[in-house]
Short mmCIF file of C-alpha atoms in Angstrom, two decimals:
data_model
loop_
_atom_site.label_atom_id
_atom_site.label_comp_id
_atom_site.label_asym_id
_atom_site.label_seq_id
_atom_site.Cartn_x
_atom_site.Cartn_y
_atom_site.Cartn_z
CA UNK F 26 3.69 -7.80 -48.03
CA UNK F 27 1.43 -6.24 -45.44
CA UNK F 28 1.44 -6.90 -41.71
CA UNK F 29 -1.68 -5.59 -39.92
CA UNK F 30 -1.99 -2.81 -42.50
CA UNK F 31 1.71 -1.84 -42.39
CA UNK F 32 3.56 -2.28 -45.70
CA UNK F 33 7.15 -3.44 -45.94
CA UNK F 34 7.88 -0.51 -48.22
CA UNK F 35 7.51 1.92 -45.35
CA UNK F 36 3.92 3.00 -45.93
CA UNK F 37 2.09 3.42 -42.60
CA UNK F 38 -1.36 2.44 -41.55
CA UNK F 39 -4.16 3.19 -43.97
CA UNK F 40 -6.63 5.66 -42.40
CA UNK F 41 -9.57 3.31 -42.73
CA UNK F 42 -7.58 0.46 -41.12
CA UNK F 43 -6.49 2.29 -37.97
CA UNK F 44 -8.03 0.77 -34.88
CA UNK F 45 -9.50 3.03 -32.24
CA UNK F 46 -7.93 2.77 -28.78
CA UNK F 47 -10.27 1.13 -26.27
CA UNK F 48 -12.07 3.55 -23.97
CA UNK F 49 -10.99 3.72 -20.34
CA UNK F 50 -14.39 4.89 -19.13
CA UNK F 51 -16.15 1.51 -18.64
CA UNK F 52 -13.29 0.24 -16.49
CA UNK F 53 -13.02 3.52 -14.58
CA UNK F 54 -16.76 3.42 -13.92
CA UNK F 55 -16.57 -0.17 -12.64
CA UNK F 56 -13.61 0.59 -10.34
CA UNK F 57 -15.33 3.75 -9.06
CA UNK F 58 -18.56 1.83 -8.45
CA UNK F 59 -16.73 -0.79 -6.40
CA UNK F 60 -14.88 1.93 -4.44
CA UNK F 61 -18.20 3.67 -3.69
CA UNK F 62 -19.68 0.35 -2.53
CA UNK F 63 -16.66 -0.18 -0.26
CA UNK F 64 -17.22 3.21 1.37
CA UNK F 65 -20.92 2.44 1.78
CA UNK F 66 -20.30 -0.96 3.40
CA UNK F 67 -18.23 0.67 6.14
CA UNK F 68 -21.46 1.91 7.71
CA UNK F 69 -22.68 -1.63 8.35
CA UNK F 70 -22.22 -3.05 11.87
CA UNK F 71 -18.96 -4.96 12.31
CA UNK F 72 -17.41 -3.70 9.07
CA UNK F 73 -16.51 -0.16 10.14
CA UNK F 74 -13.06 -1.21 11.38
CA UNK F 75 -12.05 -2.32 7.88
CA UNK F 76 -10.65 0.41 5.64
CA UNK F 77 -12.37 1.03 2.29
CA UNK F 78 -9.10 -0.02 0.64
CA UNK F 79 -9.41 -3.52 2.04
CA UNK F 80 -13.10 -3.74 1.19
CA UNK F 81 -12.47 -2.51 -2.36
CA UNK F 82 -9.96 -5.24 -3.20
CA UNK F 83 -12.20 -7.90 -1.64
CA UNK F 84 -15.22 -6.77 -3.68
CA UNK F 85 -13.11 -6.55 -6.83
CA UNK F 86 -11.78 -10.07 -6.29
CA UNK F 87 -15.28 -11.43 -5.66
CA UNK F 88 -16.60 -9.77 -8.82
CA UNK F 89 -13.72 -11.04 -10.97
CA UNK F 90 -13.83 -14.61 -9.71
CA UNK F 91 -17.62 -15.03 -9.53
CA UNK F 92 -18.77 -12.97 -12.52
CA UNK F 93 -15.66 -12.11 -14.50
CA UNK F 94 -14.20 -8.73 -15.45
CA UNK F 95 -15.71 -7.65 -18.80
CA UNK F 96 -13.26 -7.24 -21.66
CA UNK F 97 -14.57 -3.73 -22.28
CA UNK F 98 -13.39 -2.73 -18.78
CA UNK F 99 -9.78 -3.90 -19.21
CA UNK F 100 -8.39 -0.55 -20.42
CA UNK F 101 -9.96 1.39 -17.54
CA UNK F 102 -8.84 -1.19 -14.98
CA UNK F 103 -5.26 -0.88 -16.25
CA UNK F 104 -5.56 2.93 -16.11
CA UNK F 105 -6.72 2.71 -12.48
CA UNK F 106 -3.79 0.47 -11.57
CA UNK F 107 -1.33 3.03 -12.93
CA UNK F 108 -2.54 6.63 -13.17
CA UNK F 109 -5.24 6.60 -10.49
CA UNK F 110 -2.96 4.78 -8.06
CA UNK F 111 -0.13 7.28 -8.48
CA UNK F 112 -2.49 10.23 -8.11
CA UNK F 113 -3.80 8.78 -4.85
CA UNK F 114 -0.33 8.27 -3.42
CA UNK F 115 0.70 11.82 -4.34
CA UNK F 116 -2.37 13.25 -2.59
CA UNK F 117 -1.64 11.06 0.44
CA UNK F 118 1.17 13.49 1.19
CA UNK F 119 -1.37 16.20 2.07
CA UNK F 120 -2.30 14.22 5.20
CA UNK F 121 1.22 14.52 6.62
CA UNK F 122 3.29 17.42 7.93
CA UNK F 123 6.79 17.93 9.23
CA UNK F 124 5.21 19.39 12.39
CA UNK F 125 3.63 16.00 13.14
CA UNK F 126 7.05 14.38 13.06
CA UNK F 127 8.37 17.02 15.46
CA UNK F 128 5.43 16.33 17.81
CA UNK F 129 6.44 12.67 18.06
CA UNK F 130 9.88 13.74 19.31
CA UNK F 131 13.38 12.58 18.51
CA UNK F 132 13.12 9.38 20.55
CA UNK F 133 9.75 8.52 19.02
CA UNK F 134 10.95 9.08 15.44
CA UNK F 135 14.12 7.06 16.11
CA UNK F 136 12.00 4.23 17.53
CA UNK F 137 9.69 4.27 14.49
CA UNK F 138 12.59 4.28 12.02
CA UNK F 139 14.43 1.51 13.89
CA UNK F 140 11.28 -0.63 14.01
CA UNK F 141 10.60 -0.09 10.31
CA UNK F 142 14.12 -0.96 9.17
CA UNK F 143 14.43 -3.95 11.50
CA UNK F 144 11.06 -5.34 10.42
CA UNK F 145 11.82 -4.90 6.73
CA UNK F 146 15.21 -6.60 7.14
CA UNK F 147 13.79 -9.44 9.24
CA UNK F 148 10.91 -10.07 6.83
CA UNK F 149 13.29 -10.11 3.85
CA UNK F 150 15.51 -12.64 5.64
CA UNK F 151 12.55 -14.79 6.70
CA UNK F 152 11.20 -14.74 3.14
CA UNK F 153 14.45 -16.26 1.90
CA UNK F 154 14.34 -18.89 4.64
CA UNK F 155 10.74 -19.82 3.78
CA UNK F 156 11.53 -19.70 0.03
CA UNK F 157 8.81 -17.12 -0.69
CA UNK F 158 9.43 -15.34 -4.00
CA UNK F 159 11.34 -12.07 -3.64
CA UNK F 160 8.61 -9.77 -5.00
CA UNK F 161 5.92 -11.11 -2.68
CA UNK F 162 8.39 -10.92 0.21
CA UNK F 163 9.04 -7.23 -0.48
CA UNK F 164 5.32 -6.49 -0.64
CA UNK F 165 4.67 -8.21 2.70
CA UNK F 166 7.72 -6.49 4.20
CA UNK F 167 6.61 -3.02 3.13
CA UNK F 168 2.99 -3.55 4.12
CA UNK F 169 3.98 -4.84 7.56
CA UNK F 170 6.69 -2.29 8.28
CA UNK F 171 5.17 0.92 6.83
CA UNK F 172 1.47 1.43 6.28
CA UNK F 173 -0.45 -1.63 5.18
CA UNK F 174 -2.31 -1.69 1.86
CA UNK F 175 -1.08 1.75 0.74
CA UNK F 176 2.54 0.65 1.13
CA UNK F 177 1.87 -2.63 -0.67
CA UNK F 178 0.45 -0.98 -3.77
CA UNK F 179 3.08 1.79 -3.74
CA UNK F 180 5.90 -0.75 -3.45
CA UNK F 181 4.45 -2.80 -6.29
CA UNK F 182 5.07 0.10 -8.68
CA UNK F 183 8.77 -0.74 -8.46
CA UNK F 184 8.76 -4.46 -7.58
CA UNK F 185 6.19 -5.17 -10.33
CA UNK F 186 4.78 -8.28 -8.73
CA UNK F 187 1.69 -10.16 -9.89
CA UNK F 188 -1.75 -8.92 -8.88
CA UNK F 189 -2.11 -12.14 -6.87
CA UNK F 190 1.04 -11.19 -4.91
CA UNK F 191 -0.49 -7.81 -4.11
CA UNK F 192 -3.75 -9.42 -3.01
CA UNK F 193 -1.90 -11.90 -0.78
CA UNK F 194 0.16 -9.13 0.84
CA UNK F 195 -2.95 -7.01 1.43
CA UNK F 196 -4.67 -10.03 3.00
CA UNK F 197 -1.73 -10.51 5.36
CA UNK F 198 -1.65 -6.93 6.60
CA UNK F 199 -5.45 -6.95 6.99
CA UNK F 200 -5.62 -10.13 9.05
CA UNK F 201 -2.62 -9.51 11.28
CA UNK F 202 -3.29 -5.80 11.67
CA UNK F 203 -6.80 -6.67 12.83
CA UNK F 204 -5.36 -9.08 15.40
CA UNK F 205 -3.12 -6.29 16.71
CA UNK F 206 -6.13 -4.00 16.95
CA UNK F 207 -7.85 -6.48 19.27
CA UNK F 208 -4.88 -7.73 21.30
CA UNK F 209 -2.82 -4.59 21.94
CA UNK F 210 -5.25 -2.86 24.33
CA UNK F 211 -5.24 -6.01 26.48
CA UNK F 212 -1.43 -6.35 26.45
CA UNK F 213 -1.00 -2.64 27.26
CA UNK F 214 -3.08 -3.16 30.40
CA UNK F 215 -0.77 -5.96 31.52
CA UNK F 216 2.25 -3.65 31.25
CA UNK F 217 0.38 -0.65 32.72
CA UNK F 218 1.49 1.51 29.78
CA UNK F 219 0.85 5.25 29.81
CA UNK F 220 -1.16 6.91 27.02
CA UNK F 221 1.83 8.23 25.06
CA UNK F 222 3.79 4.98 25.35
CA UNK F 223 0.77 2.97 24.25
CA UNK F 224 -0.03 5.39 21.43
CA UNK F 225 3.58 5.20 20.20
CA UNK F 226 3.47 1.40 20.30
CA UNK F 227 0.29 1.21 18.22
CA UNK F 228 1.53 3.80 15.73
CA UNK F 229 4.90 2.09 15.33
CA UNK F 230 3.57 -1.43 14.82
CA UNK F 231 -0.05 -1.77 13.61
CA UNK F 232 -0.33 -2.01 9.83
CA UNK F 233 -3.29 0.19 8.74
CA UNK F 234 -4.05 3.77 9.82
CA UNK F 235 -7.68 2.84 10.52
CA UNK F 236 -6.54 -0.07 12.68
CA UNK F 237 -4.23 2.21 14.66
CA UNK F 238 -7.04 4.69 15.30
CA UNK F 239 -9.38 1.92 16.44
CA UNK F 240 -6.79 0.42 18.80
CA UNK F 241 -5.26 3.62 20.18
CA UNK F 242 -8.49 5.43 21.11
CA UNK F 243 -9.60 2.44 23.20
CA UNK F 244 -7.28 3.76 25.92
CA UNK F 245 -8.34 7.37 25.77
CA UNK F 246 -8.13 10.58 23.76
CA UNK F 247 -4.44 11.27 24.45
CA UNK F 248 -3.40 7.75 23.45
CA UNK F 249 -5.54 7.97 20.32
CA UNK F 250 -4.11 11.29 19.18
CA UNK F 251 -0.50 10.26 19.85
CA UNK F 252 -1.00 6.91 18.15
CA UNK F 253 -2.44 8.57 15.05
CA UNK F 254 0.43 11.08 14.83
CA UNK F 255 3.01 8.32 15.32
CA UNK F 256 1.37 6.27 12.56
CA UNK F 257 1.30 9.20 10.13
CA UNK F 258 4.99 9.78 10.88
CA UNK F 259 5.57 6.15 9.90
CA UNK F 260 3.56 6.66 6.69
CA UNK F 261 5.99 9.45 5.78
CA UNK F 262 8.73 6.80 5.54
CA UNK F 263 6.92 5.44 2.47
CA UNK F 264 8.76 7.86 0.19
CA UNK F 265 12.37 6.93 1.05
CA UNK F 266 11.58 3.21 1.15
CA UNK F 267 9.95 3.17 -2.31
CA UNK F 268 12.73 5.33 -3.74
CA UNK F 269 15.31 2.99 -2.23
CA UNK F 270 13.60 -0.08 -3.66
CA UNK F 271 13.40 1.64 -7.04
CA UNK F 272 17.12 2.41 -6.92
CA UNK F 273 18.06 -1.19 -6.12
CA UNK F 274 15.66 -2.54 -8.77
CA UNK F 275 17.21 -0.22 -11.36
CA UNK F 276 20.73 -1.24 -10.39
CA UNK F 277 19.80 -4.92 -10.63
CA UNK F 278 18.40 -4.38 -14.13
CA UNK F 279 21.60 -2.61 -15.22
CA UNK F 280 23.67 -5.50 -13.89
CA UNK F 281 21.64 -8.17 -15.67
CA UNK F 282 20.99 -6.81 -19.14
CA UNK F 283 21.48 -4.42 -21.97
CA UNK F 284 19.96 -1.19 -23.13
CA UNK F 285 16.36 -2.44 -23.03
CA UNK F 286 16.68 -3.33 -19.38
CA UNK F 287 18.24 0.00 -18.51
CA UNK F 288 15.43 1.81 -20.26
CA UNK F 289 12.88 -0.16 -18.28
CA UNK F 290 14.48 0.52 -14.90
CA UNK F 291 11.68 1.61 -12.58
CA UNK F 292 11.92 5.11 -11.12
CA UNK F 293 8.92 6.04 -8.96
CA UNK F 294 8.58 9.70 -9.97
CA UNK F 295 5.23 9.95 -8.20
CA UNK F 296 7.08 9.71 -4.86
CA UNK F 297 8.53 13.16 -5.49
CA UNK F 298 4.95 14.39 -5.84
CA UNK F 299 4.18 12.74 -2.50
CA UNK F 300 7.12 14.58 -0.88
CA UNK F 301 6.02 17.86 -2.50
CA UNK F 302 2.53 17.46 -1.02
CA UNK F 303 4.03 16.85 2.44
CA UNK F 304 5.99 20.07 2.00
CA UNK F 305 2.87 21.95 0.91
CA UNK F 306 0.86 20.65 3.86
CA UNK F 307 3.67 21.66 6.23
CA UNK F 308 3.53 25.32 5.11
CA UNK F 309 0.03 25.77 6.49
CA UNK F 310 -1.14 27.22 3.18
CA UNK F 311 -3.71 24.47 2.67
CA UNK F 312 -6.94 25.58 4.41
CA UNK F 313 -7.91 23.23 7.22
CA UNK F 314 -11.50 23.21 6.00
CA UNK F 315 -10.37 21.33 2.86
CA UNK F 316 -8.81 18.44 4.81
CA UNK F 317 -11.91 16.20 4.90
CA UNK F 318 -12.32 16.64 1.14
CA UNK F 319 -8.68 15.94 0.21
CA UNK F 320 -8.59 12.96 2.57
CA UNK F 321 -11.80 11.59 1.10
CA UNK F 322 -10.61 12.03 -2.48
CA UNK F 323 -7.28 10.37 -1.64
CA UNK F 324 -8.95 7.36 -0.04
CA UNK F 325 -11.39 7.05 -2.94
CA UNK F 326 -8.61 7.08 -5.55
CA UNK F 327 -6.64 4.44 -3.63
CA UNK F 328 -9.83 2.38 -3.24
CA UNK F 329 -10.35 2.56 -7.01
CA UNK F 330 -6.79 1.31 -7.55
CA UNK F 331 -7.29 -1.62 -5.19
CA UNK F 332 -10.68 -2.38 -6.75
CA UNK F 333 -8.87 -2.60 -10.09
CA UNK F 334 -6.28 -4.85 -8.48
CA UNK F 335 -9.05 -7.16 -7.32
CA UNK F 336 -10.60 -7.13 -10.80
CA UNK F 337 -7.39 -8.71 -12.12
CA UNK F 338 -6.78 -11.18 -9.28
CA UNK F 339 -7.39 -14.87 -9.92
CA UNK F 340 -8.22 -16.67 -6.65
CA UNK F 341 -6.84 -19.94 -8.02
CA UNK F 342 -3.40 -18.35 -8.35
CA UNK F 343 -3.74 -16.86 -4.87
CA UNK F 344 -4.50 -20.26 -3.34
CA UNK F 345 -1.65 -21.79 -5.32
CA UNK F 346 0.82 -19.58 -3.42
CA UNK F 347 0.33 -21.89 -0.43
CA UNK F 348 0.90 -21.41 3.29
CA UNK F 349 4.45 -20.03 3.23
CA UNK F 350 3.55 -16.40 2.47
CA UNK F 351 1.00 -16.53 5.32
CA UNK F 352 3.73 -17.76 7.66
CA UNK F 353 5.91 -14.90 6.43
CA UNK F 354 3.14 -12.39 7.19
CA UNK F 355 2.67 -13.91 10.65
CA UNK F 356 6.40 -13.76 11.33
CA UNK F 357 6.59 -10.11 10.29
CA UNK F 358 3.59 -9.27 12.49
CA UNK F 359 5.03 -11.01 15.56
CA UNK F 360 8.42 -9.39 15.04
CA UNK F 361 7.18 -5.81 14.62
CA UNK F 362 4.80 -6.16 17.58
CA UNK F 363 7.40 -7.39 20.07
CA UNK F 364 10.38 -5.46 18.72
CA UNK F 365 8.50 -2.15 18.98
CA UNK F 366 7.09 -3.10 22.40
CA UNK F 367 10.60 -3.76 23.69
CA UNK F 368 11.83 -0.40 22.44
CA UNK F 369 8.84 1.45 23.89
CA UNK F 370 9.31 -0.14 27.32
CA UNK F 371 13.04 0.55 27.19
CA UNK F 372 12.98 4.15 25.94
CA UNK F 373 9.79 5.69 27.34
#
C-alpha cells in the first residue's frame, strides 16, 4: 500500500512524486512591502510618534482582514515570524552598551530593575485575578515592564501564544504608552521634577523607545538624553527575562509530559546572540558611522516580523478576547507609572 508516494515496504518517495517546498519569497516580499510602507507613513503629520513596528502590525492586520493573506505568501510570512524576528532581536543588541548602564548609575539601574520585576509580578497576579489566559498575561507583562512591542514578540518565542494574543498585547502597550507620552510631561511639572529625575521616570516606565524619546525631550535636551539612556538600559533586561521565561517553560514541559515534550522545550538561543551584540557594541569596535544603518536594518527586520504577525491575525478572534485583557493592560500601565514615580521621588 502507498501513502502519499511512500510504500509500506520501505521504498521512499518516487522522484517524480516529490513535491517542491513552497517559496518564501512572495511572503518575504509582502512583509517587506508592509514594513517599508510603515516607515513611509511615519513622515505623515500626527503619525510620527508611532513606531514603524506598531504601524507594520496595524497595516498587516488591515490587509489580512480586509483583503486576505494569499496562500502563496504563507511560507514567507512564517519565515518572517521566526528567522527574521530572531535576526532583528539579535541586532537590537548593537544599540546597547555596558557604558550606557554605567551612565545611569547604581541607583538608576536598581530603580529600573525593581520597577521591571514589580510590574511583571503585579501584572501576572492581576492576570490571574481577571482570568486572562496565562500566555496573553505574560505578553502584556513583558511589553509593559520591558520595551513594548519588541519585548512582546521576543517573549512570544518562548510563550508561544496565538498571533491574536500578540496583537492584543501590542495594542495595549501602544495605547497606554501613548497616554504616558502625553500625560507625563504635565505630571512632571506638578512635582517640579529635575531633568535627570524626569528622564529616569520616563525611561523606567514608558513602554516604547520612540514614546520615551517623544516624552523625555519635551522637558529639554538633558532630560531627553537621560530618558533615552535609561530606556535602553531597561531594554537590556530583555535577555534575562526571556531566558528566565524559557527556563520556566521548559521545566513546566518536563513536569507535564514525556520525551516529546522535553524535546520541544523552548530555549531562546537567539538571546545569546543579543547578549553577544551588546558585548560587541560595548568594545567600541563598531564604527559610530554605521549606527544609523544597523539601527535602521534592525527596525526594518522587526517591522517585517510584526507585519507578518498582522498578516496572520484574525480580528474576530481579537475582539472575542473581550475587555479583560484591556483592563489588564490598563492595570499594568497604572502600576508601572506610579510605582516608578514613587521610587524616583524617593531616591533622587
